[in-house]
PDB file of C-alpha atoms in Angstrom:
ATOM      1  CA  MET A   1      15.522  24.288 -26.232  1.00 58.00           C
ATOM      2  CA  ARG A   2      15.462  25.789 -22.732  1.00 60.00           C
ATOM      3  CA  TRP A   3      18.168  24.796 -20.304  1.00 60.00           C
ATOM      4  CA  ALA A   4      17.111  24.218 -16.641  1.00 62.00           C
ATOM      5  CA  LYS A   5      18.928  26.271 -13.997  1.00 69.00           C
ATOM      6  CA  SER A   6      18.906  23.177 -11.660  1.00 70.00           C
ATOM      7  CA  TYR A   7      17.766  19.602 -12.042  1.00 70.00           C
ATOM      8  CA  SER A   8      17.321  16.425 -10.142  1.00 74.00           C
ATOM      9  CA  ILE A   9      17.949  12.819 -11.115  1.00 77.00           C
ATOM     10  CA  VAL A  10      15.860   9.802 -10.261  1.00 82.00           C
ATOM     11  CA  ASP A  11      18.053   6.769 -10.142  1.00 81.00           C
ATOM     12  CA  HIS A  12      17.073   3.911 -12.437  1.00 85.00           C
ATOM     13  CA  GLU A  13      17.260   1.720  -9.287  1.00 85.00           C
ATOM     14  CA  PHE A  14      13.883   3.307  -8.287  1.00 87.00           C
ATOM     15  CA  LEU A  15      12.348   1.310 -11.200  1.00 88.00           C
ATOM     16  CA  HIS A  16      14.597  -1.808 -11.078  1.00 87.00           C
ATOM     17  CA  ARG A  17      14.045  -2.383  -7.389  1.00 89.00           C
ATOM     18  CA  GLY A  18      10.308  -2.306  -7.902  1.00 89.00           C
ATOM     19  CA  TYR A  19       9.501   0.925  -5.992  1.00 90.00           C
ATOM     20  CA  PHE A  20       7.846   2.514  -8.994  1.00 89.00           C
ATOM     21  CA  GLY A  21       5.335  -0.253  -9.454  1.00 92.00           C
ATOM     22  CA  ASN A  22       4.655  -0.933  -5.777  1.00 94.00           C
ATOM     23  CA  LEU A  23       4.148   2.558  -4.295  1.00 96.00           C
ATOM     24  CA  SER A  24       0.732   4.286  -4.135  1.00 97.00           C
ATOM     25  CA  LEU A  25       0.197   7.267  -6.516  1.00 97.00           C
ATOM     26  CA  GLU A  26       0.221   9.443  -3.383  1.00 98.00           C
ATOM     27  CA  ALA A  27       3.740   8.049  -2.292  1.00 98.00           C
ATOM     28  CA  LEU A  28       5.074   8.468  -5.838  1.00 97.00           C
ATOM     29  CA  ALA A  29       3.851  12.094  -5.944  1.00 98.00           C
ATOM     30  CA  LEU A  30       5.406  12.845  -2.600  1.00 98.00           C
ATOM     31  CA  TYR A  31       8.698  11.185  -3.572  1.00 97.00           C
ATOM     32  CA  PHE A  32       9.008  12.914  -6.827  1.00 95.00           C
ATOM     33  CA  PHE A  33       8.025  16.291  -5.275  1.00 97.00           C
ATOM     34  CA  LEU A  34      10.886  15.894  -2.734  1.00 96.00           C
ATOM     35  CA  VAL A  35      13.312  14.888  -5.412  1.00 93.00           C
ATOM     36  CA  VAL A  36      12.480  18.028  -7.406  1.00 92.00           C
ATOM     37  CA  VAL A  37      12.690  20.471  -4.448  1.00 93.00           C
ATOM     38  CA  ALA A  38      15.635  18.862  -2.607  1.00 92.00           C
ATOM     39  CA  ASP A  39      19.009  20.522  -2.312  1.00 89.00           C
ATOM     40  CA  ARG A  40      22.264  18.837  -3.321  1.00 85.00           C
ATOM     41  CA  GLU A  41      22.235  16.796  -0.145  1.00 88.00           C
ATOM     42  CA  GLY A  42      18.656  15.719  -0.660  1.00 90.00           C
ATOM     43  CA  LYS A  43      17.250  17.914   2.008  1.00 94.00           C
ATOM     44  CA  SER A  44      13.915  19.700   1.515  1.00 95.00           C
ATOM     45  CA  TYR A  45      12.735  22.738   3.553  1.00 94.00           C
ATOM     46  CA  TYR A  46       9.144  22.640   2.455  1.00 96.00           C
ATOM     47  CA  ALA A  47       6.610  22.321   5.259  1.00 96.00           C
ATOM     48  CA  GLU A  48       4.384  19.317   5.438  1.00 97.00           C
ATOM     49  CA  ARG A  49       1.291  21.414   4.910  1.00 97.00           C
ATOM     50  CA  SER A  50       2.655  23.122   1.887  1.00 97.00           C
ATOM     51  CA  ILE A  51       3.599  19.840   0.291  1.00 98.00           C
ATOM     52  CA  ALA A  52       0.200  18.243   1.012  1.00 98.00           C
ATOM     53  CA  ASP A  53      -1.554  21.344  -0.413  1.00 98.00           C
ATOM     54  CA  SER A  54       0.681  21.367  -3.586  1.00 98.00           C
ATOM     55  CA  LEU A  55      -0.090  17.625  -4.129  1.00 98.00           C
ATOM     56  CA  ARG A  56      -3.733  18.073  -3.155  1.00 98.00           C
ATOM     57  CA  LEU A  57      -3.415  15.344  -0.522  1.00 98.00           C
ATOM     58  CA  SER A  58      -5.558  15.042   2.535  1.00 98.00           C
ATOM     59  CA  PRO A  59      -3.707  14.846   5.766  1.00 97.00           C
ATOM     60  CA  GLU A  60      -4.492  11.196   6.055  1.00 98.00           C
ATOM     61  CA  LYS A  61      -3.145  10.412   2.588  1.00 98.00           C
ATOM     62  CA  PHE A  62      -0.121  12.558   3.081  1.00 98.00           C
ATOM     63  CA  GLN A  63       0.774  10.666   6.342  1.00 98.00           C
ATOM     64  CA  LYS A  64       0.260   7.332   4.662  1.00 98.00           C
ATOM     65  CA  ALA A  65       2.541   8.305   1.811  1.00 98.00           C
ATOM     66  CA  LEU A  66       5.145   9.690   4.219  1.00 98.00           C
ATOM     67  CA  SER A  67       4.984   6.478   6.185  1.00 98.00           C
ATOM     68  CA  ASP A  68       5.310   4.349   3.120  1.00 97.00           C
ATOM     69  CA  LEU A  69       8.444   6.120   2.002  1.00 97.00           C
ATOM     70  CA  THR A  70      10.138   6.237   5.412  1.00 96.00           C
ATOM     71  CA  VAL A  71       9.451   2.566   6.073  1.00 95.00           C
ATOM     72  CA  LEU A  72      11.086   1.654   2.691  1.00 94.00           C
ATOM     73  CA  GLY A  73      14.022   3.917   3.532  1.00 93.00           C
ATOM     74  CA  LEU A  74      13.474   6.075   0.458  1.00 94.00           C
ATOM     75  CA  ILE A  75      13.313   9.201   2.599  1.00 96.00           C
ATOM     76  CA  ASP A  76      14.187  10.308   6.040  1.00 96.00           C
ATOM     77  CA  PHE A  77      11.884  12.723   7.935  1.00 96.00           C
ATOM     78  CA  ARG A  78      12.982  14.603  10.958  1.00 95.00           C
ATOM     79  CA  ARG A  79      10.459  17.367  11.496  1.00 93.00           C
ATOM     80  CA  PRO A  80      10.560  19.885   9.846  1.00 94.00           C
ATOM     81  CA  TYR A  81      12.990  18.461   7.254  1.00 96.00           C
ATOM     82  CA  PHE A  82      12.772  15.773   4.654  1.00 97.00           C
ATOM     83  CA  TRP A  83      15.912  13.962   3.127  1.00 95.00           C
ATOM     84  CA  VAL A  84      15.678  11.921  -0.132  1.00 94.00           C
ATOM     85  CA  LYS A  85      18.033   8.968   0.409  1.00 92.00           C
ATOM     86  CA  ASN A  86      20.637   7.986  -2.240  1.00 87.00           C
ATOM     87  CA  LEU A  87      19.502   4.657  -3.632  1.00 81.00           C
ATOM     88  CA  SER A  88      23.047   3.631  -4.706  1.00 73.00           C
ATOM     89  CA  GLN A  89      24.111   3.506  -0.989  1.00 62.00           C
ATOM     90  CA  ARG A  90      21.186   1.263  -0.106  1.00 57.00           C
ATOM     91  CA  GLU A  91      21.311  -2.563  -0.230  1.00 55.00           C
ATOM     92  CA  ALA A  92      19.624  -4.096  -3.341  1.00 49.00           C
TER      93      ALA A  92
END
């Protein structure tokens, strides 16, 4: 078995609150990418273009996924940084 040097956790609330089943595949991919690359405060330093290229998303699909996640309050985006929000601090 190989032990990871770092890891991220996706809260079960992501499933139980219906996010998993209601988000587009593009929004899911963006969310999970940000979870994986975020620091301990949930902040990501990756550039929008780098993320879109890594996920093979067109600019339009990337912007739609970003909009969907921010509207739901799952992430915060203040150019150039992304923050994954803590689900346990959000209202159910």
